Amino acid sequence: MIAKITGKRVLALGLAGFFILAGAVANAEPLAIPSLSIGVGTATKPNDVAVTVQIFLLMTILSLAPGLLIMTTSFTRISVVLSFLRTAIGTQSAPSNQVILSLSMFLTFFIMTPVWQQINKEAYQPWKAQQISQEQAVDRAVKPIRKFMLSQTREKDLALFVSLSKLPRPKNAEEIPTLTIIPAFMISELRTAFQIGFLIYIPFIVVDMVVASVLMSMGMMMLPPVMISLPFKILLFTLVDGWGLVIGSLVSSFG
């Protein structure tokens, strides 16, 4: 059974496992810290070898969890937009990369919570109660993820990867493989993030142009305009409640 596991199956298991775990954590009660003991012994039964391979596959899936978080959630769009915002304001290291990534991560949890709760309700809990098999749980867990990605993916990007994969023309979204949806979803997210970043840049560019024009008219050509425009951009961003506007727009863009 293990020999039949393909790369697509490992990715599907990884996606399902990651989001089932996230859904379980969303509604889980506090757990006591378990004890752990590791030992090396000789396998006496074929099942022992199978369990060892399964543990190895599980560790591989867990190592891919950060990549799955980036590839199949709202994390990409949020992190790129916040990076554009920092560059547009002109502050080189404020907020720091750690703050941007942390904010992006928790906003991702906030946006993806309904999806994870649906996975927990329809896939993890029935599988935990032994009402469905593992394969059924995987299939149920992947469906909400696919639905979320398809809702945010441009049809043009999806058609691009369908043609690149040289697959027959699908009749509906159910026939499109998950491995085709993921890259299409990612480039759609990047396109949307760059569009939002362009709109964010416009007011700050106007401030830079006004400050540069005033300095030139005053004959102060040796004074860097950035030194004067930076406080005004920070003041403008604060007065209009910039963080609330940007974060609110980001969250609303996934509605």
mmCIF file of N, CA and C in Angstrom, residues 32-148:
data_model
loop_
_atom_site.group_PDB
_atom_site.id
_atom_site.type_symbol
_atom_site.label_atom_id
_atom_site.label_comp_id
_atom_site.label_asym_id
_atom_site.label_seq_id
_atom_site.Cartn_x
_atom_site.Cartn_y
_atom_site.Cartn_z
ATOM 1 N N ALA A 32 -2.426 18.287 27.933
ATOM 2 C CA ALA A 32 -1.259 18.112 28.785
ATOM 3 C C ALA A 32 -0.045 17.779 27.934
ATOM 4 N N ILE A 33 1.136 18.202 28.371
ATOM 5 C CA ILE A 33 2.354 17.942 27.616
ATOM 6 C C ILE A 33 2.704 16.466 27.755
ATOM 7 N N PRO A 34 2.766 15.727 26.627
ATOM 8 C CA PRO A 34 3.045 14.292 26.737
ATOM 9 C C PRO A 34 4.535 14.032 26.889
ATOM 10 N N SER A 35 4.854 12.854 27.396
ATOM 11 C CA SER A 35 6.240 12.416 27.464
ATOM 12 C C SER A 35 6.586 11.686 26.176
ATOM 13 N N LEU A 36 7.868 11.690 25.812
ATOM 14 C CA LEU A 36 8.320 11.109 24.559
ATOM 15 C C LEU A 36 9.564 10.284 24.808
ATOM 16 N N SER A 37 9.549 9.068 24.290
ATOM 17 C CA SER A 37 10.724 8.200 24.381
ATOM 18 C C SER A 37 11.019 7.642 23.005
ATOM 19 N N ILE A 38 12.276 7.678 22.618
ATOM 20 C CA ILE A 38 12.706 7.233 21.294
ATOM 21 C C ILE A 38 13.688 6.081 21.471
ATOM 22 N N GLY A 39 13.468 5.021 20.713
ATOM 23 C CA GLY A 39 14.367 3.878 20.779
ATOM 24 C C GLY A 39 14.571 3.260 19.410
ATOM 25 N N VAL A 40 15.640 2.527 19.259
ATOM 26 C CA VAL A 40 15.974 1.846 18.010
ATOM 27 C C VAL A 40 15.990 0.353 18.275
ATOM 28 N N GLY A 41 15.206 -0.378 17.509
ATOM 29 C CA GLY A 41 15.129 -1.819 17.691
ATOM 30 C C GLY A 41 15.105 -2.543 16.360
ATOM 31 N N THR A 42 14.947 -3.831 16.417
ATOM 32 C CA THR A 42 14.911 -4.666 15.210
ATOM 33 C C THR A 42 13.463 -4.982 14.860
ATOM 34 N N ALA A 43 13.099 -4.753 13.592
ATOM 35 C CA ALA A 43 11.742 -5.045 13.138
ATOM 36 C C ALA A 43 11.582 -6.557 12.983
ATOM 37 N N THR A 44 10.531 -7.074 13.585
ATOM 38 C CA THR A 44 10.253 -8.507 13.503
ATOM 39 C C THR A 44 9.042 -8.822 12.647
ATOM 40 N N LYS A 45 8.253 -7.795 12.315
ATOM 41 C CA LYS A 45 7.057 -7.984 11.505
ATOM 42 C C LYS A 45 7.038 -6.971 10.372
ATOM 43 N N PRO A 46 6.408 -7.306 9.244
ATOM 44 C CA PRO A 46 6.295 -6.326 8.151
ATOM 45 C C PRO A 46 5.575 -5.056 8.579
ATOM 46 N N ASN A 47 4.615 -5.179 9.508
ATOM 47 C CA ASN A 47 3.887 -4.002 9.964
ATOM 48 C C ASN A 47 4.799 -3.005 10.662
ATOM 49 N N ASP A 48 5.844 -3.516 11.318
ATOM 50 C CA ASP A 48 6.792 -2.621 11.974
ATOM 51 C C ASP A 48 7.502 -1.734 10.967
ATOM 52 N N VAL A 49 7.883 -2.333 9.836
ATOM 53 C CA VAL A 49 8.539 -1.562 8.781
ATOM 54 C C VAL A 49 7.569 -0.543 8.198
ATOM 55 N N ALA A 50 6.304 -0.949 8.018
ATOM 56 C CA ALA A 50 5.301 -0.039 7.469
ATOM 57 C C ALA A 50 5.112 1.167 8.373
ATOM 58 N N VAL A 51 5.062 0.952 9.669
ATOM 59 C CA VAL A 51 4.910 2.062 10.604
ATOM 60 C C VAL A 51 6.106 2.992 10.539
ATOM 61 N N THR A 52 7.303 2.433 10.393
ATOM 62 C CA THR A 52 8.510 3.259 10.300
ATOM 63 C C THR A 52 8.461 4.160 9.068
ATOM 64 N N VAL A 53 8.045 3.588 7.948
ATOM 65 C CA VAL A 53 7.947 4.381 6.720
ATOM 66 C C VAL A 53 6.870 5.455 6.860
ATOM 67 N N GLN A 54 5.773 5.133 7.508
ATOM 68 C CA GLN A 54 4.715 6.109 7.709
ATOM 69 C C GLN A 54 5.206 7.270 8.571
ATOM 70 N N ILE A 55 5.984 6.961 9.596
ATOM 71 C CA ILE A 55 6.549 8.020 10.437
ATOM 72 C C ILE A 55 7.482 8.906 9.618
ATOM 73 N N PHE A 56 8.286 8.268 8.750
ATOM 74 C CA PHE A 56 9.184 9.038 7.894
ATOM 75 C C PHE A 56 8.391 9.963 6.970
ATOM 76 N N LEU A 57 7.309 9.453 6.382
ATOM 77 C CA LEU A 57 6.474 10.278 5.513
ATOM 78 C C LEU A 57 5.826 11.411 6.299
ATOM 79 N N LEU A 58 5.401 11.126 7.527
ATOM 80 C CA LEU A 58 4.799 12.159 8.361
ATOM 81 C C LEU A 58 5.786 13.273 8.662
ATOM 82 N N MET A 59 7.036 12.925 8.977
ATOM 83 C CA MET A 59 8.047 13.944 9.235
ATOM 84 C C MET A 59 8.317 14.774 7.991
ATOM 85 N N THR A 60 8.287 14.128 6.824
ATOM 86 C CA THR A 60 8.467 14.859 5.565
ATOM 87 C C THR A 60 7.340 15.856 5.357
ATOM 88 N N ILE A 61 6.107 15.428 5.633
ATOM 89 C CA ILE A 61 4.948 16.307 5.469
ATOM 90 C C ILE A 61 5.032 17.495 6.418
ATOM 91 N N LEU A 62 5.449 17.253 7.661
ATOM 92 C CA LEU A 62 5.568 18.338 8.628
ATOM 93 C C LEU A 62 6.630 19.348 8.209
ATOM 94 N N SER A 63 7.703 18.866 7.571
ATOM 95 C CA SER A 63 8.735 19.788 7.103
ATOM 96 C C SER A 63 8.239 20.651 5.953
ATOM 97 N N LEU A 64 7.214 20.179 5.235
ATOM 98 C CA LEU A 64 6.637 20.948 4.131
ATOM 99 C C LEU A 64 5.523 21.879 4.592
ATOM 100 N N ALA A 65 5.161 21.841 5.875
ATOM 101 C CA ALA A 65 4.038 22.632 6.375
ATOM 102 C C ALA A 65 4.197 24.132 6.113
ATOM 103 N N PRO A 66 5.380 24.747 6.328
ATOM 104 C CA PRO A 66 5.491 26.183 6.010
ATOM 105 C C PRO A 66 5.228 26.477 4.536
ATOM 106 N N GLY A 67 5.710 25.599 3.655
ATOM 107 C CA GLY A 67 5.442 25.795 2.237
ATOM 108 C C GLY A 67 3.968 25.665 1.913
ATOM 109 N N LEU A 68 3.292 24.722 2.555
ATOM 110 C CA LEU A 68 1.855 24.566 2.339
ATOM 111 C C LEU A 68 1.095 25.783 2.835
ATOM 112 N N LEU A 69 1.546 26.357 3.952
ATOM 113 C CA LEU A 69 0.906 27.561 4.471
ATOM 114 C C LEU A 69 1.020 28.707 3.479
ATOM 115 N N ILE A 70 2.164 28.840 2.831
ATOM 116 C CA ILE A 70 2.381 29.924 1.873
ATOM 117 C C ILE A 70 1.624 29.663 0.583
ATOM 118 N N MET A 71 1.627 28.412 0.111
ATOM 119 C CA MET A 71 1.098 28.102 -1.210
ATOM 120 C C MET A 71 -0.425 28.066 -1.272
ATOM 121 N N THR A 72 -1.086 27.695 -0.207
ATOM 122 C CA THR A 72 -2.518 27.409 -0.289
ATOM 123 C C THR A 72 -3.380 28.305 0.598
ATOM 124 N N THR A 73 -2.822 29.373 1.132
ATOM 125 C CA THR A 73 -3.594 30.275 1.991
ATOM 126 C C THR A 73 -3.400 31.716 1.522
ATOM 127 N N SER A 74 -3.914 32.638 2.314
ATOM 128 C CA SER A 74 -3.842 34.061 1.984
ATOM 129 C C SER A 74 -2.512 34.691 2.371
ATOM 130 N N PHE A 75 -1.566 33.909 2.844
ATOM 131 C CA PHE A 75 -0.314 34.445 3.375
ATOM 132 C C PHE A 75 0.472 35.221 2.319
ATOM 133 N N THR A 76 0.528 34.718 1.096
ATOM 134 C CA THR A 76 1.337 35.351 0.048
ATOM 135 C C THR A 76 0.883 36.776 -0.211
ATOM 136 N N ARG A 77 -0.420 36.958 -0.434
ATOM 137 C CA ARG A 77 -0.942 38.293 -0.742
ATOM 138 C C ARG A 77 -0.674 39.266 0.409
ATOM 139 N N ILE A 78 -0.918 38.829 1.619
ATOM 140 C CA ILE A 78 -0.780 39.722 2.769
ATOM 141 C C ILE A 78 0.671 40.145 2.970
ATOM 142 N N SER A 79 1.586 39.192 2.921
ATOM 143 C CA SER A 79 2.999 39.507 3.166
ATOM 144 C C SER A 79 3.566 40.416 2.073
ATOM 145 N N VAL A 80 3.182 40.193 0.817
ATOM 146 C CA VAL A 80 3.683 41.033 -0.278
ATOM 147 C C VAL A 80 3.152 42.456 -0.153
ATOM 148 N N VAL A 81 1.863 42.594 0.158
ATOM 149 C CA VAL A 81 1.271 43.933 0.301
ATOM 150 C C VAL A 81 1.915 44.695 1.450
ATOM 151 N N LEU A 82 2.137 44.045 2.578
ATOM 152 C CA LEU A 82 2.767 44.725 3.708
ATOM 153 C C LEU A 82 4.207 45.115 3.389
ATOM 154 N N SER A 83 4.893 44.307 2.596
ATOM 155 C CA SER A 83 6.253 44.674 2.175
ATOM 156 C C SER A 83 6.228 45.895 1.266
ATOM 157 N N PHE A 84 5.250 45.944 0.342
ATOM 158 C CA PHE A 84 5.088 47.124 -0.517
ATOM 159 C C PHE A 84 4.803 48.370 0.324
ATOM 160 N N LEU A 85 3.968 48.215 1.333
ATOM 161 C CA LEU A 85 3.606 49.345 2.186
ATOM 162 C C LEU A 85 4.837 49.914 2.883
ATOM 163 N N ARG A 86 5.659 49.037 3.428
ATOM 164 C CA ARG A 86 6.869 49.516 4.116
ATOM 165 C C ARG A 86 7.791 50.249 3.144
ATOM 166 N N THR A 87 7.942 49.703 1.936
ATOM 167 C CA THR A 87 8.812 50.356 0.952
ATOM 168 C C THR A 87 8.241 51.686 0.501
ATOM 169 N N ALA A 88 6.908 51.753 0.329
ATOM 170 C CA ALA A 88 6.281 52.990 -0.122
ATOM 171 C C ALA A 88 6.449 54.104 0.909
ATOM 172 N N ILE A 89 6.315 53.773 2.187
ATOM 173 C CA ILE A 89 6.496 54.789 3.227
ATOM 174 C C ILE A 89 7.947 55.268 3.258
ATOM 175 N N GLY A 90 8.887 54.351 3.019
ATOM 176 C CA GLY A 90 10.292 54.729 2.988
ATOM 177 C C GLY A 90 11.058 54.331 4.217
ATOM 178 N N THR A 91 10.400 53.677 5.161
ATOM 179 C CA THR A 91 11.112 53.180 6.343
ATOM 180 C C THR A 91 11.765 51.852 5.989
ATOM 181 N N GLN A 92 13.058 51.767 6.147
ATOM 182 C CA GLN A 92 13.798 50.602 5.688
ATOM 183 C C GLN A 92 13.567 49.374 6.557
ATOM 184 N N SER A 93 13.443 49.556 7.842
ATOM 185 C CA SER A 93 13.335 48.399 8.736
ATOM 186 C C SER A 93 12.241 48.551 9.780
ATOM 187 N N ALA A 94 11.293 49.408 9.535
ATOM 188 C CA ALA A 94 10.189 49.581 10.482
ATOM 189 C C ALA A 94 8.871 49.576 9.698
ATOM 190 N N PRO A 95 8.028 48.597 9.944
ATOM 191 C CA PRO A 95 8.201 47.474 10.864
ATOM 192 C C PRO A 95 9.194 46.453 10.326
ATOM 193 N N SER A 96 9.771 45.692 11.217
ATOM 194 C CA SER A 96 10.803 44.721 10.839
ATOM 195 C C SER A 96 10.180 43.538 10.117
ATOM 196 N N ASN A 97 11.044 42.711 9.525
ATOM 197 C CA ASN A 97 10.557 41.525 8.818
ATOM 198 C C ASN A 97 9.800 40.585 9.760
ATOM 199 N N GLN A 98 10.270 40.468 10.984
ATOM 200 C CA GLN A 98 9.588 39.597 11.949
ATOM 201 C C GLN A 98 8.172 40.075 12.222
ATOM 202 N N VAL A 99 7.994 41.398 12.322
ATOM 203 C CA VAL A 99 6.659 41.944 12.581
ATOM 204 C C VAL A 99 5.749 41.716 11.377
ATOM 205 N N ILE A 100 6.269 41.946 10.180
ATOM 206 C CA ILE A 100 5.467 41.750 8.968
ATOM 207 C C ILE A 100 5.053 40.295 8.821
ATOM 208 N N LEU A 101 5.996 39.382 9.027
ATOM 209 C CA LEU A 101 5.678 37.962 8.887
ATOM 210 C C LEU A 101 4.710 37.504 9.976
ATOM 211 N N SER A 102 4.889 38.001 11.185
ATOM 212 C CA SER A 102 3.980 37.615 12.267
ATOM 213 C C SER A 102 2.574 38.136 12.009
ATOM 214 N N LEU A 103 2.469 39.391 11.591
ATOM 215 C CA LEU A 103 1.161 39.948 11.276
ATOM 216 C C LEU A 103 0.513 39.209 10.114
ATOM 217 N N SER A 104 1.310 38.878 9.103
ATOM 218 C CA SER A 104 0.783 38.122 7.965
ATOM 219 C C SER A 104 0.289 36.750 8.398
ATOM 220 N N MET A 105 1.018 36.119 9.283
ATOM 221 C CA MET A 105 0.636 34.784 9.738
ATOM 222 C C MET A 105 -0.681 34.808 10.503
ATOM 223 N N PHE A 106 -0.822 35.759 11.437
ATOM 224 C CA PHE A 106 -2.042 35.799 12.235
ATOM 225 C C PHE A 106 -3.242 36.290 11.428
ATOM 226 N N LEU A 107 -3.021 37.165 10.466
ATOM 227 C CA LEU A 107 -4.110 37.531 9.561
ATOM 228 C C LEU A 107 -4.527 36.343 8.709
ATOM 229 N N THR A 108 -3.548 35.519 8.327
ATOM 230 C CA THR A 108 -3.865 34.305 7.581
ATOM 231 C C THR A 108 -4.717 33.365 8.416
ATOM 232 N N PHE A 109 -4.363 33.196 9.687
ATOM 233 C CA PHE A 109 -5.180 32.368 10.572
ATOM 234 C C PHE A 109 -6.595 32.923 10.684
ATOM 235 N N PHE A 110 -6.712 34.251 10.780
ATOM 236 C CA PHE A 110 -8.026 34.884 10.903
ATOM 237 C C PHE A 110 -8.876 34.640 9.656
ATOM 238 N N ILE A 111 -8.268 34.779 8.484
ATOM 239 C CA ILE A 111 -9.011 34.624 7.229
ATOM 240 C C ILE A 111 -9.345 33.162 6.953
ATOM 241 N N MET A 112 -8.411 32.261 7.291
ATOM 242 C CA MET A 112 -8.591 30.850 6.949
ATOM 243 C C MET A 112 -9.359 30.062 8.005
ATOM 244 N N THR A 113 -9.694 30.679 9.121
ATOM 245 C CA THR A 113 -10.392 29.946 10.180
ATOM 246 C C THR A 113 -11.686 29.282 9.714
ATOM 247 N N PRO A 114 -12.556 29.960 8.934
ATOM 248 C CA PRO A 114 -13.765 29.257 8.459
ATOM 249 C C PRO A 114 -13.461 28.011 7.637
ATOM 250 N N VAL A 115 -12.415 28.063 6.822
ATOM 251 C CA VAL A 115 -12.039 26.896 6.024
ATOM 252 C C VAL A 115 -11.562 25.772 6.932
ATOM 253 N N TRP A 116 -10.736 26.096 7.907
ATOM 254 C CA TRP A 116 -10.215 25.079 8.818
ATOM 255 C C TRP A 116 -11.311 24.495 9.702
ATOM 256 N N GLN A 117 -12.260 25.325 10.098
ATOM 257 C CA GLN A 117 -13.375 24.810 10.892
ATOM 258 C C GLN A 117 -14.234 23.856 10.078
ATOM 259 N N GLN A 118 -14.409 24.158 8.806
ATOM 260 C CA GLN A 118 -15.168 23.252 7.942
ATOM 261 C C GLN A 118 -14.440 21.920 7.782
ATOM 262 N N ILE A 119 -13.123 21.965 7.641
ATOM 263 C CA ILE A 119 -12.346 20.731 7.541
ATOM 264 C C ILE A 119 -12.440 19.941 8.838
ATOM 265 N N ASN A 120 -12.353 20.645 9.947
ATOM 266 C CA ASN A 120 -12.454 19.968 11.241
ATOM 267 C C ASN A 120 -13.807 19.285 11.404
ATOM 268 N N LYS A 121 -14.875 19.957 10.970
ATOM 269 C CA LYS A 121 -16.226 19.425 11.142
ATOM 270 C C LYS A 121 -16.518 18.286 10.175
ATOM 271 N N GLU A 122 -16.098 18.421 8.915
ATOM 272 C CA GLU A 122 -16.488 17.461 7.888
ATOM 273 C C GLU A 122 -15.478 16.352 7.657
ATOM 274 N N ALA A 123 -14.226 16.566 8.057
ATOM 275 C CA ALA A 123 -13.195 15.568 7.773
ATOM 276 C C ALA A 123 -12.549 15.023 9.047
ATOM 277 N N TYR A 124 -12.012 15.920 9.883
ATOM 278 C CA TYR A 124 -11.229 15.449 11.017
ATOM 279 C C TYR A 124 -12.080 14.755 12.085
ATOM 280 N N GLN A 125 -13.178 15.400 12.490
ATOM 281 C CA GLN A 125 -14.006 14.823 13.546
ATOM 282 C C GLN A 125 -14.626 13.478 13.142
ATOM 283 N N PRO A 126 -15.200 13.348 11.919
ATOM 284 C CA PRO A 126 -15.697 12.017 11.510
ATOM 285 C C PRO A 126 -14.592 10.969 11.429
ATOM 286 N N TRP A 127 -13.406 11.372 10.956
ATOM 287 C CA TRP A 127 -12.296 10.412 10.886
ATOM 288 C C TRP A 127 -11.825 10.030 12.286
ATOM 289 N N LYS A 128 -11.794 11.003 13.190
ATOM 290 C CA LYS A 128 -11.393 10.727 14.566
ATOM 291 C C LYS A 128 -12.381 9.783 15.241
ATOM 292 N N ALA A 129 -13.671 9.931 14.916
ATOM 293 C CA ALA A 129 -14.703 9.048 15.476
ATOM 294 C C ALA A 129 -14.821 7.732 14.707
ATOM 295 N N GLN A 130 -13.908 7.516 13.732
ATOM 296 C CA GLN A 130 -13.873 6.285 12.933
ATOM 297 C C GLN A 130 -15.178 6.072 12.161
ATOM 298 N N GLN A 131 -15.787 7.185 11.741
ATOM 299 C CA GLN A 131 -16.992 7.098 10.925
ATOM 300 C C GLN A 131 -16.672 7.039 9.434
ATOM 301 N N ILE A 132 -15.489 7.524 9.062
ATOM 302 C CA ILE A 132 -15.055 7.489 7.673
ATOM 303 C C ILE A 132 -13.626 6.985 7.623
ATOM 304 N N SER A 133 -13.203 6.566 6.438
ATOM 305 C CA SER A 133 -11.840 6.071 6.270
ATOM 306 C C SER A 133 -10.871 7.236 6.070
ATOM 307 N N GLN A 134 -9.579 6.902 6.059
ATOM 308 C CA GLN A 134 -8.562 7.938 5.868
ATOM 309 C C GLN A 134 -8.678 8.576 4.488
ATOM 310 N N GLU A 135 -8.926 7.788 3.462
ATOM 311 C CA GLU A 135 -9.055 8.336 2.115
ATOM 312 C C GLU A 135 -10.245 9.277 2.020
ATOM 313 N N GLN A 136 -11.355 8.917 2.634
ATOM 314 C CA GLN A 136 -12.511 9.800 2.636
ATOM 315 C C GLN A 136 -12.218 11.097 3.378
ATOM 316 N N ALA A 137 -11.477 11.002 4.471
ATOM 317 C CA ALA A 137 -11.111 12.207 5.218
ATOM 318 C C ALA A 137 -10.222 13.126 4.378
ATOM 319 N N VAL A 138 -9.290 12.530 3.636
ATOM 320 C CA VAL A 138 -8.414 13.327 2.767
ATOM 321 C C VAL A 138 -9.228 14.034 1.702
ATOM 322 N N ASP A 139 -10.139 13.303 1.068
ATOM 323 C CA ASP A 139 -10.968 13.900 0.018
ATOM 324 C C ASP A 139 -11.836 15.029 0.560
ATOM 325 N N ARG A 140 -12.403 14.829 1.738
ATOM 326 C CA ARG A 140 -13.243 15.875 2.330
ATOM 327 C C ARG A 140 -12.417 17.085 2.755
ATOM 328 N N ALA A 141 -11.192 16.835 3.216
ATOM 329 C CA ALA A 141 -10.344 17.941 3.679
ATOM 330 C C ALA A 141 -9.854 18.797 2.525
ATOM 331 N N VAL A 142 -9.604 18.197 1.384
ATOM 332 C CA VAL A 142 -9.070 18.945 0.250
ATOM 333 C C VAL A 142 -10.131 19.826 -0.393
ATOM 334 N N LYS A 143 -11.388 19.431 -0.335
ATOM 335 C CA LYS A 143 -12.450 20.172 -1.026
ATOM 336 C C LYS A 143 -12.569 21.621 -0.569
ATOM 337 N N PRO A 144 -12.615 21.916 0.744
ATOM 338 C CA PRO A 144 -12.681 23.335 1.146
ATOM 339 C C PRO A 144 -11.458 24.140 0.722
ATOM 340 N N ILE A 145 -10.293 23.498 0.713
ATOM 341 C CA ILE A 145 -9.078 24.196 0.288
ATOM 342 C C ILE A 145 -9.165 24.534 -1.197
ATOM 343 N N ARG A 146 -9.586 23.560 -1.990
ATOM 344 C CA ARG A 146 -9.746 23.795 -3.433
ATOM 345 C C ARG A 146 -10.778 24.900 -3.690
ATOM 346 N N LYS A 147 -11.864 24.876 -2.945
ATOM 347 C CA LYS A 147 -12.906 25.896 -3.124
ATOM 348 C C LYS A 147 -12.368 27.285 -2.826
ATOM 349 N N PHE A 148 -11.574 27.403 -1.748
ATOM 350 C CA PHE A 148 -10.991 28.702 -1.414
ATOM 351 C C PHE A 148 -10.034 29.161 -2.499
#
